[in-house]
CSV table of C-alpha atoms in Angstrom, one decimal:
chain,number,residue,atom,x,y,z
O,5,UNK,CA,3.0,-80.4,-90.6
O,6,UNK,CA,4.4,-79.9,-87.1
O,7,UNK,CA,6.9,-77.4,-88.3
O,8,UNK,CA,4.2,-75.4,-90.1
O,9,UNK,CA,2.1,-75.4,-87.0
O,10,UNK,CA,5.0,-74.2,-84.9
O,11,UNK,CA,6.0,-71.5,-87.4
O,12,UNK,CA,6.6,-68.1,-85.8
O,13,UNK,CA,4.1,-65.2,-86.3
O,14,UNK,CA,6.8,-62.6,-86.7
O,15,UNK,CA,8.3,-62.0,-90.1
O,16,UNK,CA,11.8,-61.6,-88.7
O,17,UNK,CA,11.6,-64.7,-86.4
O,18,UNK,CA,10.3,-66.8,-89.3
O,19,UNK,CA,13.2,-65.5,-91.4
O,20,UNK,CA,15.8,-66.3,-88.8
O,21,UNK,CA,14.3,-69.8,-88.4
O,22,UNK,CA,14.7,-70.2,-92.2
O,23,UNK,CA,18.3,-69.1,-92.0
O,24,UNK,CA,18.9,-71.7,-89.3
O,25,UNK,CA,17.2,-74.4,-91.2
O,26,UNK,CA,19.1,-73.5,-94.3
O,27,UNK,CA,22.4,-73.6,-92.5
O,28,UNK,CA,21.8,-77.3,-91.6
O,29,UNK,CA,20.8,-78.2,-95.1
O,30,UNK,CA,17.0,-78.3,-94.6
O,31,UNK,CA,16.3,-76.3,-97.7
O,32,UNK,CA,12.6,-77.2,-98.1
O,33,UNK,CA,11.9,-76.3,-94.5
O,34,UNK,CA,13.9,-73.1,-94.8
O,35,UNK,CA,11.9,-72.2,-97.8
O,36,UNK,CA,8.6,-72.8,-95.9
O,37,UNK,CA,9.9,-70.5,-93.1
O,38,UNK,CA,10.8,-67.8,-95.6
O,39,UNK,CA,7.3,-68.1,-97.2
O,40,UNK,CA,5.8,-67.8,-93.7
O,41,UNK,CA,7.8,-64.7,-93.1
O,42,UNK,CA,6.1,-63.2,-96.2
O,43,UNK,CA,2.7,-64.3,-94.9
O,44,UNK,CA,3.5,-62.3,-91.8
O,45,UNK,CA,4.9,-59.3,-93.7
O,46,UNK,CA,4.6,-59.2,-97.5
O,47,UNK,CA,7.5,-56.9,-98.0
O,48,UNK,CA,10.1,-58.5,-95.7
O,49,UNK,CA,12.9,-58.1,-98.1
O,50,UNK,CA,15.5,-60.4,-96.5
O,51,UNK,CA,13.0,-63.4,-96.9
O,52,UNK,CA,12.2,-62.3,-100.4
O,53,UNK,CA,15.9,-62.3,-101.2
O,54,UNK,CA,16.4,-65.8,-99.7
O,55,UNK,CA,13.5,-67.1,-101.8
O,56,UNK,CA,15.0,-65.6,-105.0
O,57,UNK,CA,18.4,-67.1,-104.1
O,58,UNK,CA,16.8,-70.4,-103.4
O,59,UNK,CA,15.0,-70.4,-106.8
O,60,UNK,CA,18.2,-69.5,-108.6
O,61,UNK,CA,20.2,-72.2,-106.8
O,62,UNK,CA,17.6,-74.8,-107.9
O,63,UNK,CA,17.8,-73.6,-111.5
O,64,UNK,CA,14.4,-72.0,-111.3
O,65,UNK,CA,15.3,-68.6,-112.8
O,66,UNK,CA,11.8,-68.1,-114.3
O,67,UNK,CA,10.2,-68.4,-110.9
O,68,UNK,CA,12.7,-65.9,-109.5
O,69,UNK,CA,12.1,-63.5,-112.3
O,70,UNK,CA,8.3,-63.9,-111.9
O,71,UNK,CA,8.6,-63.0,-108.3
O,72,UNK,CA,10.8,-60.0,-109.1
O,73,UNK,CA,8.5,-58.7,-111.8
O,74,UNK,CA,5.5,-59.0,-109.5
O,75,UNK,CA,7.3,-57.0,-106.9
O,76,UNK,CA,8.3,-54.3,-109.4
O,77,UNK,CA,4.7,-54.0,-110.5
O,78,UNK,CA,3.4,-53.9,-107.0
O,79,UNK,CA,6.2,-51.7,-105.5
O,80,UNK,CA,7.7,-49.6,-108.3
O,81,UNK,CA,8.9,-47.0,-105.9
O,82,UNK,CA,11.0,-49.4,-103.7
O,83,UNK,CA,14.6,-50.0,-104.5
O,84,UNK,CA,14.7,-53.7,-103.5
O,85,UNK,CA,12.9,-55.3,-106.5
O,86,UNK,CA,15.0,-53.2,-108.9
O,87,UNK,CA,18.2,-54.4,-107.1
O,88,UNK,CA,17.0,-58.0,-107.4
O,89,UNK,CA,16.4,-57.7,-111.1
O,90,UNK,CA,19.8,-56.0,-111.6
O,91,UNK,CA,21.4,-59.0,-110.0
O,92,UNK,CA,19.6,-61.4,-112.4
O,93,UNK,CA,20.6,-59.2,-115.3
O,94,UNK,CA,24.3,-59.2,-114.1
O,95,UNK,CA,24.2,-63.0,-113.9
O,96,UNK,CA,22.9,-63.0,-117.5
O,97,UNK,CA,25.6,-60.7,-118.7
O,98,UNK,CA,23.1,-57.8,-119.4
O,99,UNK,CA,25.2,-54.9,-118.2
O,100,UNK,CA,22.9,-52.3,-119.8
O,101,UNK,CA,19.8,-53.7,-118.3
O,102,UNK,CA,21.5,-54.0,-114.9
O,103,UNK,CA,22.6,-50.4,-115.1
O,104,UNK,CA,19.1,-49.2,-115.9
O,105,UNK,CA,17.7,-51.2,-112.9
O,106,UNK,CA,20.4,-49.8,-110.6
O,107,UNK,CA,19.7,-46.3,-111.7
O,108,UNK,CA,16.0,-46.9,-111.1
O,109,UNK,CA,16.8,-48.2,-107.6
O,110,UNK,CA,18.7,-45.0,-106.8
O,111,UNK,CA,16.0,-42.8,-108.3
O,112,UNK,CA,13.4,-44.5,-106.1
O,113,UNK,CA,15.5,-44.5,-102.9
O,114,UNK,CA,18.4,-42.0,-103.0
O,115,UNK,CA,20.0,-43.7,-99.9
O,116,UNK,CA,20.0,-47.2,-101.3
O,117,UNK,CA,23.6,-47.8,-100.5
O,118,UNK,CA,23.8,-51.2,-102.2
O,119,UNK,CA,22.6,-49.7,-105.5
O,120,UNK,CA,25.5,-47.3,-105.5
O,121,UNK,CA,27.9,-50.0,-104.6
O,122,UNK,CA,26.7,-52.2,-107.4
O,123,UNK,CA,26.6,-49.4,-109.9
O,124,UNK,CA,30.2,-48.4,-109.1
O,125,UNK,CA,31.3,-52.0,-109.4
O,126,UNK,CA,29.6,-52.3,-112.7
O,127,UNK,CA,31.2,-49.2,-114.1
O,128,UNK,CA,34.6,-50.3,-112.8
O,129,UNK,CA,34.3,-53.8,-114.3
O,130,UNK,CA,33.4,-52.3,-117.6
O,131,UNK,CA,36.4,-49.8,-117.5
O,132,UNK,CA,34.0,-46.8,-117.3
O,133,UNK,CA,35.7,-45.0,-114.4
O,134,UNK,CA,35.2,-41.5,-115.7
O,135,UNK,CA,31.6,-42.1,-116.4
O,136,UNK,CA,31.2,-43.7,-113.0
O,137,UNK,CA,32.6,-40.5,-111.4
O,138,UNK,CA,30.3,-38.2,-113.4
O,139,UNK,CA,27.1,-40.2,-112.8
O,140,UNK,CA,27.8,-40.9,-109.1
O,141,UNK,CA,28.7,-37.2,-108.5
O,142,UNK,CA,25.5,-36.1,-110.3
O,143,UNK,CA,23.4,-38.6,-108.3
O,144,UNK,CA,25.1,-37.7,-105.0
O,145,UNK,CA,24.6,-33.9,-105.6
O,146,UNK,CA,21.1,-34.1,-107.0
O,147,UNK,CA,19.8,-36.5,-104.3
O,148,UNK,CA,22.0,-35.1,-101.6
O,149,UNK,CA,23.0,-38.7,-100.7
O,150,UNK,CA,25.6,-39.7,-98.2
O,151,UNK,CA,26.0,-43.2,-99.8
O,152,UNK,CA,26.4,-41.5,-103.2
O,153,UNK,CA,29.2,-39.4,-101.8
O,154,UNK,CA,30.8,-42.4,-100.1
O,155,UNK,CA,30.9,-44.3,-103.4
O,156,UNK,CA,32.3,-41.2,-105.1
O,157,UNK,CA,35.0,-41.0,-102.5
O,158,UNK,CA,35.9,-44.7,-103.1
O,159,UNK,CA,36.1,-44.1,-106.8
O,160,UNK,CA,38.4,-41.1,-106.4
O,161,UNK,CA,40.6,-43.1,-104.0
O,162,UNK,CA,40.8,-46.0,-106.5
O,163,UNK,CA,42.0,-43.5,-109.1
O,164,UNK,CA,44.6,-42.0,-106.7
O,165,UNK,CA,42.6,-38.7,-106.5
O,166,UNK,CA,42.9,-38.4,-102.7
O,167,UNK,CA,42.0,-34.7,-102.3
O,168,UNK,CA,38.7,-35.3,-104.2
O,169,UNK,CA,38.1,-38.5,-102.3
O,170,UNK,CA,38.5,-36.6,-99.0
O,171,UNK,CA,36.1,-33.9,-100.2
O,172,UNK,CA,33.5,-36.6,-101.1
O,173,UNK,CA,33.9,-38.4,-97.8
O,174,UNK,CA,33.6,-35.1,-95.8
O,175,UNK,CA,30.3,-34.4,-97.6
O,176,UNK,CA,29.0,-37.9,-96.8
O,177,UNK,CA,29.9,-37.5,-93.2
O,178,UNK,CA,28.2,-34.1,-93.0
O,179,UNK,CA,25.0,-35.6,-94.5
O,180,UNK,CA,25.0,-38.7,-92.3
């Protein structure tokens, strides 16, 4: 009870306290700090991510999915919940579902850099390099997105297409 009474009022401070508690193995106290963070700010995404990770590490995937589905229903135009669900789907081996969620994250937030990274990785892991190039280029151009161009440049570099990589990187820099 003393820890709950001393819990910070700021979402970020509560989150940082949770990270500290987690680092010394006090998982239940860390979870309480992350929950407090959300009491202070319902959409503090780092705390949400830690709670989802905690649920998954304790074999409580249904609880993690429930939280994610509630977030998607409440905030359908925010990339974070879609990214969380894509992670779960990747863990389950559902590449198609993960791809759909990553594309939704990019649609909702064109500068969601992590979504581009995960999408590019997904395509590479499934030997879909050409498709990765086409989709990322279409997304980068349509959304005029610096992260999209950065990922496009990385894909071109990985395929030894250095002139195209440079062109994509230059577009990203110009947009940033």
